[in-house]
XYZ file of C-alpha atoms in Angstrom:
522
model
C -3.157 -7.884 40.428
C 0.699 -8.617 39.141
C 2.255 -7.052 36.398
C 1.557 -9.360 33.703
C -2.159 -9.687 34.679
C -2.182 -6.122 34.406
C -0.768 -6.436 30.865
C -3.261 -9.072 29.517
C -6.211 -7.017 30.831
C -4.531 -4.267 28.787
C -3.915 -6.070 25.644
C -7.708 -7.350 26.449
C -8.655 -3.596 26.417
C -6.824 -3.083 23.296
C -8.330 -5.945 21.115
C -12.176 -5.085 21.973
C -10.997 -1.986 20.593
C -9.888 -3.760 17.373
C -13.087 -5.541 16.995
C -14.478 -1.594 17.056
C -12.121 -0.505 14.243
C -13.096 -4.312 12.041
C -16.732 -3.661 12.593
C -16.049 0.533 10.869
C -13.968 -1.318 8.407
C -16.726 -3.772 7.574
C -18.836 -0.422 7.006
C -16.202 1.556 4.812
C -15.813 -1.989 2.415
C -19.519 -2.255 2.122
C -19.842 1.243 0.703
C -17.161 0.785 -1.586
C -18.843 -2.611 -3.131
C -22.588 -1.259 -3.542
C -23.606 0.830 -1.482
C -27.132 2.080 -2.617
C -26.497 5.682 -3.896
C -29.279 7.508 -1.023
C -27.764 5.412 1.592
C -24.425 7.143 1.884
C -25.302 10.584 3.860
C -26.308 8.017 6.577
C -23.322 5.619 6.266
C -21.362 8.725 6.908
C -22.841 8.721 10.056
C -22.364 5.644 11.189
C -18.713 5.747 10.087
C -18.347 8.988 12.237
C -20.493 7.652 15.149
C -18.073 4.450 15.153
C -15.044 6.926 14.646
C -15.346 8.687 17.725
C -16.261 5.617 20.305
C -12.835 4.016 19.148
C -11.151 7.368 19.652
C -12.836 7.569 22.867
C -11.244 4.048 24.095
C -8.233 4.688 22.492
C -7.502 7.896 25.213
C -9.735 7.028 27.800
C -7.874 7.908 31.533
C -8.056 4.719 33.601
C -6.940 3.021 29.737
C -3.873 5.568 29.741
C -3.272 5.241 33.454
C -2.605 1.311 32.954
C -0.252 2.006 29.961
C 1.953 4.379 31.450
C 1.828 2.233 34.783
C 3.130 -1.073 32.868
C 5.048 1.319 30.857
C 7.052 2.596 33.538
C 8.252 -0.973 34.716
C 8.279 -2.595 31.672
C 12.048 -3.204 31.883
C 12.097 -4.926 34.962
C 9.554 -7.048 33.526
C 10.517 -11.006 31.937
C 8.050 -10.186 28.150
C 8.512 -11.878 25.253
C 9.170 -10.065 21.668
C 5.886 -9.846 21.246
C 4.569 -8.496 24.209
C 7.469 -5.694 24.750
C 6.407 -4.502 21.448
C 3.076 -4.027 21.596
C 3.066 -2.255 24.906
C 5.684 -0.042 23.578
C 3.831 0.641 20.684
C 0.273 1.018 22.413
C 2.035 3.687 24.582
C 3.689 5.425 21.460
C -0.052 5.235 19.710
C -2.028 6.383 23.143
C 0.605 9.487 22.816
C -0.563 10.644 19.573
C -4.191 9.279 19.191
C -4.410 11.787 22.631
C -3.349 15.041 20.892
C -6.637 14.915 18.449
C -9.400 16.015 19.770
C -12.542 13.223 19.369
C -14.621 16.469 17.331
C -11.687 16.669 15.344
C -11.406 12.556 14.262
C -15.232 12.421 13.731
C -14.525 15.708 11.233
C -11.857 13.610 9.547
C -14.614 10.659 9.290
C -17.725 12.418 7.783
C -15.574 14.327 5.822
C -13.929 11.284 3.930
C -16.433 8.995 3.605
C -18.725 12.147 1.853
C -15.037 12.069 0.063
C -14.671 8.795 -1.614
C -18.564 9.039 -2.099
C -18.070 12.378 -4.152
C -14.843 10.847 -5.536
C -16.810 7.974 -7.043
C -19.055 10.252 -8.775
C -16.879 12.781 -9.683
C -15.005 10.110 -11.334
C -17.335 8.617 -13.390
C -18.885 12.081 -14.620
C -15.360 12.956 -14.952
C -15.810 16.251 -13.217
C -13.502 17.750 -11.280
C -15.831 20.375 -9.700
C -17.684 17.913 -7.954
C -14.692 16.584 -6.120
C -12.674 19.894 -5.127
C -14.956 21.290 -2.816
C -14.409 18.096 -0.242
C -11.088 17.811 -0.989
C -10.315 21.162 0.344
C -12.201 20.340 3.370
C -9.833 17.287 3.713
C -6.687 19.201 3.599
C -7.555 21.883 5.870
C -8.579 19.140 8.416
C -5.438 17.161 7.815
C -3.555 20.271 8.612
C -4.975 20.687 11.423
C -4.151 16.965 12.295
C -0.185 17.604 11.006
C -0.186 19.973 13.484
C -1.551 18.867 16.591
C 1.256 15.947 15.440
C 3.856 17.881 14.757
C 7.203 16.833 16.606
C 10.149 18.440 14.325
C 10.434 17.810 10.689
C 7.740 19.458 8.072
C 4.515 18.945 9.046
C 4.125 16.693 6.459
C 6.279 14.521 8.383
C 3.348 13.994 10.868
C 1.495 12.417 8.359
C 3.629 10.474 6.931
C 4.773 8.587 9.951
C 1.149 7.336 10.643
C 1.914 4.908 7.415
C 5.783 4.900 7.701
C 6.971 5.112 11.414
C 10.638 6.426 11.008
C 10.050 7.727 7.482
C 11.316 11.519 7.086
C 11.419 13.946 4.386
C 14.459 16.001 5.403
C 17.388 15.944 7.734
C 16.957 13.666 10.516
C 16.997 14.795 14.007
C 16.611 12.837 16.819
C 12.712 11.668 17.782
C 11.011 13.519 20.290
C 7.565 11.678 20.161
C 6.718 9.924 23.423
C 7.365 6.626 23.911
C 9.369 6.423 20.788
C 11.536 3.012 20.528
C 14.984 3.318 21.849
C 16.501 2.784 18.323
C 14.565 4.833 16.377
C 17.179 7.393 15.677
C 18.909 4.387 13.564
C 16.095 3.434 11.513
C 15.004 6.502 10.256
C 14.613 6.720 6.357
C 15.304 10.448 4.365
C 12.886 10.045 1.822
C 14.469 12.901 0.141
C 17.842 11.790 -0.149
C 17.007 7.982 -1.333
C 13.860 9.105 -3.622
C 16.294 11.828 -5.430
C 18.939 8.823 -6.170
C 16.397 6.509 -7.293
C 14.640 9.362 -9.435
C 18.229 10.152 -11.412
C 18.694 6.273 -11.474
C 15.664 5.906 -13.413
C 15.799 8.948 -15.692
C 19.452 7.215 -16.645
C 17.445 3.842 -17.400
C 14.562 6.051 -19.642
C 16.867 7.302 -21.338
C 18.971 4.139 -22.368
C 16.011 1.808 -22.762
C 14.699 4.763 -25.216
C 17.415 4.586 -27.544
C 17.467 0.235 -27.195
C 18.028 -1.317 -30.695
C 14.432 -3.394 -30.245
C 11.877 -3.125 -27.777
C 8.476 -5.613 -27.186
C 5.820 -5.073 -29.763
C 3.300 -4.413 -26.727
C 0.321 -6.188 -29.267
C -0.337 -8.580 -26.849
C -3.016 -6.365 -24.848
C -5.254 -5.710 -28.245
C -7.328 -8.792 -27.617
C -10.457 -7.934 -25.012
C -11.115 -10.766 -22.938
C -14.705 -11.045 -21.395
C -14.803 -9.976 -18.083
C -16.093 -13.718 -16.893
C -13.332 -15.209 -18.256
C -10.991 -12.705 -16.452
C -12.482 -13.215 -13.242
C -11.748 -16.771 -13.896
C -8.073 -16.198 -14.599
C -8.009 -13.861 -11.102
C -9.332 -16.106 -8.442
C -7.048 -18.921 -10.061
C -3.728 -17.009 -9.837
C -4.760 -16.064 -5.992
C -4.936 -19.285 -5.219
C -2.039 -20.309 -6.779
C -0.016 -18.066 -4.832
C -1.399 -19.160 -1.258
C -4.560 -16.511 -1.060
C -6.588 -18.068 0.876
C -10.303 -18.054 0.201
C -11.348 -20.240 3.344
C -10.089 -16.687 5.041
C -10.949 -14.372 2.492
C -12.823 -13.157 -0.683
C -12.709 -11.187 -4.163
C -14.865 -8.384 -4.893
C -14.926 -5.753 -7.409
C -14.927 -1.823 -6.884
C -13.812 1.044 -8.718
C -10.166 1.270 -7.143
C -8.696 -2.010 -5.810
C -7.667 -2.467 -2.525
C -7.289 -5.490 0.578
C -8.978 -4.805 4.093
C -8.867 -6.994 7.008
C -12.151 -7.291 9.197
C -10.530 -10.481 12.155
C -7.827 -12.608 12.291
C -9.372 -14.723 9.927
C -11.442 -12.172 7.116
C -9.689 -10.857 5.092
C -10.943 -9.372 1.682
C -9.499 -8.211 -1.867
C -10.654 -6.241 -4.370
C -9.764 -5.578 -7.827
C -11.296 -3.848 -11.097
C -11.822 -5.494 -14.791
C -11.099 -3.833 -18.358
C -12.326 -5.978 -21.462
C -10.137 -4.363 -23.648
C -6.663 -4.528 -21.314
C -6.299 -7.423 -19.411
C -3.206 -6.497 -16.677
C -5.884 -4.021 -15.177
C -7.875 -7.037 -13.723
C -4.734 -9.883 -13.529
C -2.315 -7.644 -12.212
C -4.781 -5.415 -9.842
C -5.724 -8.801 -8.213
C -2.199 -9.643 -8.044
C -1.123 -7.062 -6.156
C -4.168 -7.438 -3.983
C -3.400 -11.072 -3.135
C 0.094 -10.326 -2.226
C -1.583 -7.292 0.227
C -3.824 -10.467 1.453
C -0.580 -13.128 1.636
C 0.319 -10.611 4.227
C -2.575 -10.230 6.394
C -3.304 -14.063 6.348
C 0.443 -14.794 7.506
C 0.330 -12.092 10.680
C -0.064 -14.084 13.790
C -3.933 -14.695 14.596
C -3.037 -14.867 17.857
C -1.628 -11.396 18.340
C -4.846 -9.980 16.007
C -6.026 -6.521 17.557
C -2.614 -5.536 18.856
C 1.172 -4.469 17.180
C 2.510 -7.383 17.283
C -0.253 -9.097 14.872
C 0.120 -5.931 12.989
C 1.472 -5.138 9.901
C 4.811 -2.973 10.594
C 4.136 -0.262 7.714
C 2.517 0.253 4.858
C 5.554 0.618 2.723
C 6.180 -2.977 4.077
C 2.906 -3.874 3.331
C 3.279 -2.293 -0.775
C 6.462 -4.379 -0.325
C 4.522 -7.971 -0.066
C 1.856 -6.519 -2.994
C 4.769 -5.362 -5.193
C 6.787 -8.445 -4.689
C 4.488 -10.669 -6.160
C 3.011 -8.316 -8.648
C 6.197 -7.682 -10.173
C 9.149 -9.873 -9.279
C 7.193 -12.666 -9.122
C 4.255 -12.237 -11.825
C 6.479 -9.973 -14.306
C 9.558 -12.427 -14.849
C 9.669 -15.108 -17.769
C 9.941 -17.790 -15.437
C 6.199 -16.980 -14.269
C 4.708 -16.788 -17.850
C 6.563 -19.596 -19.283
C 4.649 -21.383 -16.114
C 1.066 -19.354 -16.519
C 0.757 -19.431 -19.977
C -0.638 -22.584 -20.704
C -3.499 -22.738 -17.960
C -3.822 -19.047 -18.578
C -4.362 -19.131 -22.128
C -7.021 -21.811 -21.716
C -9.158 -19.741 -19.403
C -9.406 -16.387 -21.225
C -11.027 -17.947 -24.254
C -8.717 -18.600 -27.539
C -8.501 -15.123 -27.329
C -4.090 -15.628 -26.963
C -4.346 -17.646 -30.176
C -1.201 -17.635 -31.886
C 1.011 -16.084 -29.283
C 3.669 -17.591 -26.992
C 5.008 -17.229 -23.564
C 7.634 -14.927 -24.570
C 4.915 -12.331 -26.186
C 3.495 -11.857 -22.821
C 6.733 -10.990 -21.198
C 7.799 -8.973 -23.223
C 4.298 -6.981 -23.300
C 4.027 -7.366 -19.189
C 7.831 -5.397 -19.418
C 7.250 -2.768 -21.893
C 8.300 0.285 -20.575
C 6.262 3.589 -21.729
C 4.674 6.958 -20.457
C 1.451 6.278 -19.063
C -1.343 8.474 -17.559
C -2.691 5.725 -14.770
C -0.228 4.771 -11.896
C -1.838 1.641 -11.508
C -1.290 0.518 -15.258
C 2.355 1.806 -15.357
C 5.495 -0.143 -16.060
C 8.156 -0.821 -13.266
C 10.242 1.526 -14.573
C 8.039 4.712 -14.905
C 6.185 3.483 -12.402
C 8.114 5.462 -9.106
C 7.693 8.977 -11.355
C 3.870 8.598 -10.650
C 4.636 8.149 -6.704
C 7.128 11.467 -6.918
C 4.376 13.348 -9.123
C 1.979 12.693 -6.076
C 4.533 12.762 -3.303
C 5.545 16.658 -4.330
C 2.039 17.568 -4.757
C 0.868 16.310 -1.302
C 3.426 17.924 0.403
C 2.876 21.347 -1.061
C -0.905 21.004 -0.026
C 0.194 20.772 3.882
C 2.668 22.785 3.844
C 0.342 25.347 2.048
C 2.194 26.182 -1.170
C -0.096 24.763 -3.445
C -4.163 25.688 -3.532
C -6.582 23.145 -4.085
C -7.704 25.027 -6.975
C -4.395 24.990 -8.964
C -4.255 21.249 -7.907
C -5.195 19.761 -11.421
C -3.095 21.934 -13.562
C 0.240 21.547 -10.944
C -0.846 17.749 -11.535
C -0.978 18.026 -15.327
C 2.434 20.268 -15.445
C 4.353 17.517 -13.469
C 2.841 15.026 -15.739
C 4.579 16.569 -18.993
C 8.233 17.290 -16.860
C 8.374 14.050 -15.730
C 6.710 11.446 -18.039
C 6.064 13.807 -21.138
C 2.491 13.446 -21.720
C -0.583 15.278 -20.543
C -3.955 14.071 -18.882
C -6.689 14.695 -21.411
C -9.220 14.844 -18.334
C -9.602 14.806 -14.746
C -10.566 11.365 -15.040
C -7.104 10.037 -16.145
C -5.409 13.011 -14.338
C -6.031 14.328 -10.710
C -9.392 11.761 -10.017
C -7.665 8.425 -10.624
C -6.752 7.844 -7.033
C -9.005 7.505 -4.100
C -6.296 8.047 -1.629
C -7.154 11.455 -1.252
C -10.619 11.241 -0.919
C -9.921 9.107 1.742
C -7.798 11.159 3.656
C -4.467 8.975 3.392
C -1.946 12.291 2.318
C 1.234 10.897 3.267
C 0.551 7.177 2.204
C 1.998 7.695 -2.185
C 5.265 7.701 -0.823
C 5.004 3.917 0.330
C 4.103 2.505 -2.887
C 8.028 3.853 -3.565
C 9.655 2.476 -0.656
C 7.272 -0.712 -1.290
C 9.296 -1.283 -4.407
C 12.877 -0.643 -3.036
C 11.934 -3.143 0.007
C 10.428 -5.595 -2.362
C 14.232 -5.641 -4.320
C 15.962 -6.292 -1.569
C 13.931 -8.764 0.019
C 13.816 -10.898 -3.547
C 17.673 -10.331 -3.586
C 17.381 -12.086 -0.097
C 15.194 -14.573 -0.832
C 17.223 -15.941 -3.368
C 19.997 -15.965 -1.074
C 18.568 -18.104 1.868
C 15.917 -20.254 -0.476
C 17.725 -20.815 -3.444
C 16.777 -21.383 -7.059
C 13.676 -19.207 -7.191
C 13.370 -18.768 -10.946
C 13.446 -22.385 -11.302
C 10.856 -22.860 -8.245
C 8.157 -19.875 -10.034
C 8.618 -21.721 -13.376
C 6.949 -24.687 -11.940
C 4.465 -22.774 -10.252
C 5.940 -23.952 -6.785
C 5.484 -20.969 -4.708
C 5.314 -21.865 -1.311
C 9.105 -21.816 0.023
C 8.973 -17.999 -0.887
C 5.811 -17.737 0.723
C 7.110 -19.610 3.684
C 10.560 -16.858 3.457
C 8.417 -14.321 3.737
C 5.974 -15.811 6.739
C 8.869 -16.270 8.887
C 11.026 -13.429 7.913
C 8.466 -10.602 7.493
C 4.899 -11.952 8.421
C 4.564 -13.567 11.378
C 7.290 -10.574 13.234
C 4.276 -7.985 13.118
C 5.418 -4.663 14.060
C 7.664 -5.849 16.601
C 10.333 -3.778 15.118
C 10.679 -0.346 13.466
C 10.263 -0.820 9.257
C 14.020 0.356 8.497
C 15.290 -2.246 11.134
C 13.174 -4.826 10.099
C 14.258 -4.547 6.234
C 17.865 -4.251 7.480
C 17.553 -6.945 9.808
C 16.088 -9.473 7.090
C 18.685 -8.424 3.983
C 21.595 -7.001 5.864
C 21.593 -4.000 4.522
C 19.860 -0.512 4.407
C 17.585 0.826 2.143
C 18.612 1.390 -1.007
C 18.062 2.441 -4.269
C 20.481 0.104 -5.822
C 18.980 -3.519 -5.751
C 16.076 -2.107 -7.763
C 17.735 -0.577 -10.422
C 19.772 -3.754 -10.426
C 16.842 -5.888 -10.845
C 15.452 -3.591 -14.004
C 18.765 -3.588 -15.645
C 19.342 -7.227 -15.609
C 15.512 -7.902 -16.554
C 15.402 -5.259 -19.417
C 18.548 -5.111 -20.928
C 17.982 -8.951 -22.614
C 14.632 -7.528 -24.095
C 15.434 -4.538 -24.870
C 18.846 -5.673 -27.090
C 21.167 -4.065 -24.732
């Protein structure tokens, strides 16, 4: 067998596996859209049955004896883009997915899906104690993944780079993790450094925007607005977009997210409020950009890297994008109002185009992340970044979780959760197991800047294209610039490679100030 058969029988290996990890993620969005209450001890099990066959195949000898075969001669070998990365990759994954122990990934499986189960109720009975005791089984068990991991850096670290490959918390120092690409060393990201600039950056803008001579009245969101009519209004605006539903659906859950089970499934959910609108519009926004991204990845390439998504702060980039700099600017509402204000029921009688843009940008202290302004927004993601970190590294108990929560609540936005509810149980990201994935939402937003900053560049007139509701040649920007590369390059290089520069702090605060200042008076 030549070299290249070898590889396709490889990548063949590699995408049965996939249809493995669809068919468990078929199973985790089913018990996250009604799941019948007694069935979840036993979808644990399923979950952790499934959990451990895929880990199985992912480190199985004659599977790892191929990789580091076609590994070894894979420079003296003619492969395209495509197929250099996603050996490279599969070797970098087999590396770590080979340091856990199956016992210990079928731990990490029960114990998360009893999580997000106990999460759910906790939540809703808006009582902590019902929550804590399987959160502190998740930590200890994703310390003892962070350490079986660990290759320099915090342990931390080791998380994070499961969601952010290249993505550090302190001083860099050069990669030691097997089968590493070449470069990596050069497209490594200090989240310390670049989160600290963007933190006094926006503390600056707080302040200023506080003492603005007018601000948006922020009425606009007193009207409830059935929840049919607001379904309406979210399937519309997906569509509008590019979502396709042909490949993909809207549900409803109790925390909104976008999972992908094959090349051509993939689903978004989102949550409705009567009484305040952006939860459902906004929610399903941000969940159709996730989905914009998933549709665009090559369906040929589905199952290995290089139909991939690179990162998930790549991934928050796509969601933020058109959450924000697309469905946040004046040019969008001057478009949406009209149809929009039809569909939700008479109930934006009397207003204009201009109230809802200046409501959409009003910046205040909020309790829920996923309600808060673009400004205040990043203090959530540093509330929660500080938090997880001290929970690995060990300097914070579960116990004292909610009240550490509730402190950095009143230093950094000035307010206090009332409850558990609207304090340490609003996220499910936890529950789940995903401590190291806040800090993406972040970089998600200092991507998204400089992408729109490049966008504008190469396209042209955006605002003028989003005020007609043409937006398919930023669509299109982003399918050939971002989408259809996969994770055929590390996420620093990528965003570098695509704007010409490196990540930075700058392009978003230069995005807020020229948005803000005009409605703000300044």
């Amino acid at each position: 067998m030549d070299a290249l058969t070898e590889l396709e029988a490889l990548f063949q290996d590699a995408r049965q596996t996939a249809m493995l990890e669809a068919t468990q993620a078929l199973l985790e969005w089913d018990d996250r859209t009604g799941l019948p209450t007694q069935a979840g001890a036993y979808r644990a099990e399923q979950i952790t049955q499934l959990s451990g066959m895929i880990h199985q195949r992912q480190v199985a000898p004659e599977y790892a004896e191929r990789l580091q075969k076609l590994n070894a001669k894979a420079d003296s070998l003619d492969l395209t883009l495509q197929q250099a990365s996603s050996l490279r990759l599969l070797y970098r994954e087999y590396h770590k997915n080979a340091r856990l122990p199956t016992d210990l990934v079928q731990a990490l499986a029960r114990a998360t899906v009893l999580g997000q189960q106990a999460w759910e109720t906790a939540r809703h009975q808006d009582d902590w104690s019902l929550f804590r005791p399987h959160l502190q089984q998740i930590v200890q068990l994703k310390r003892q993944q962070a350490q079986l991991l660990h290759d320099g850096g915090s342990l931390y670290d080791s998380l994070l780079d499961q969601y952010e490959m290249g993505a550090r918390t302190g001083e860099v120092s050069e990669p030691t993790v097997d089968g590493a690409p070449s470069n990596l060393e050069e497209s490594v990201t200090n989240l310390q450094a670049v989160f600290a600039a963007l933190r006094d950056a926006l503390a600056e803008l707080v302040q200023v925007l506080g003492g603005a001579p007018r601000r948006p009245a922020g009425r606009t969101w007193q009207r409830p607005i059935d929840v049919a009519c607001q379904r309406k209004t979210s399937r519309w605006i997906s569509e509008q977009i590019g979502y396709s539903f042909q490949r993909g659906r809207l549900d409803e859950t109790s925390h909104p997210f976008c999972t992908t089970l094959g090349p051509h499934d993939c689903r978004i959910l989102t949550r409705y409020q009567p009484e305040y609108f952006p939860c459902g519009f906004y929610g399903t926004l941000h969940e159709a950009g996730h989905g914009l991204y998933e549709q665009g990845l090559l369906t040929d390439w589905y199952g290995l890297p290089a139909g991939k998504y690179v990162s998930l702060g790549v991934h928050e980039s796509q969601s933020r994008l058109w959450e924000n700099f697309v469905g946040r600017s004046q040019a969008f509402w001057r478009w949406a109002f009209p149809p929009l204000s039809k569909m939700v029921g008479g109930a934006w009688d009397g207003l204009s185009a201009d109230d809802i843009y200046g409501d959409v940008n009003l910046v205040w202290p909020s309790l829920i992340r996923v309600e808060a302004d673009e400004v205040t927004y990043n203090l959530h993601i540093l509330i929660r970044f500080e938090l997880e970190q001290q929970l690995i590294g060990g300097q914070l108990t579960v116990d004292d979780a909610p009240e550490a929560w509730n402190q950095r609540y009143q230093h950094y936005l000035g307010i206090n959760p009332p409850s558990p509810r609207d304090g340490i149980l609003q996220d499910v990201h936890w529950s789940a197991g995903l401590i190291g994935y806040f800090p993406t939402y972040t970089l998600g937003n200092l991507y998204a800047a400089q992408l729109m900053q490049a966008a504008q560049r190469d396209v042209g007139d955006l605002e003028q294209r989003i005020g007609q509701g043409d937006f398919e040649p930023l669509l299109e920007w982003l399918r050939s610039k971002i989408h259809a590369l996969g994770a055929c390059y590390v996420p620093a290089e990528l965003i570098h490679m695509t704007t010409g520069q490196p990540l930075s702090h700058q392009p978003l605060i230069d995005y807020l100030r020229s948005k803000l200042f005009p409605l703000y008076g300044l």
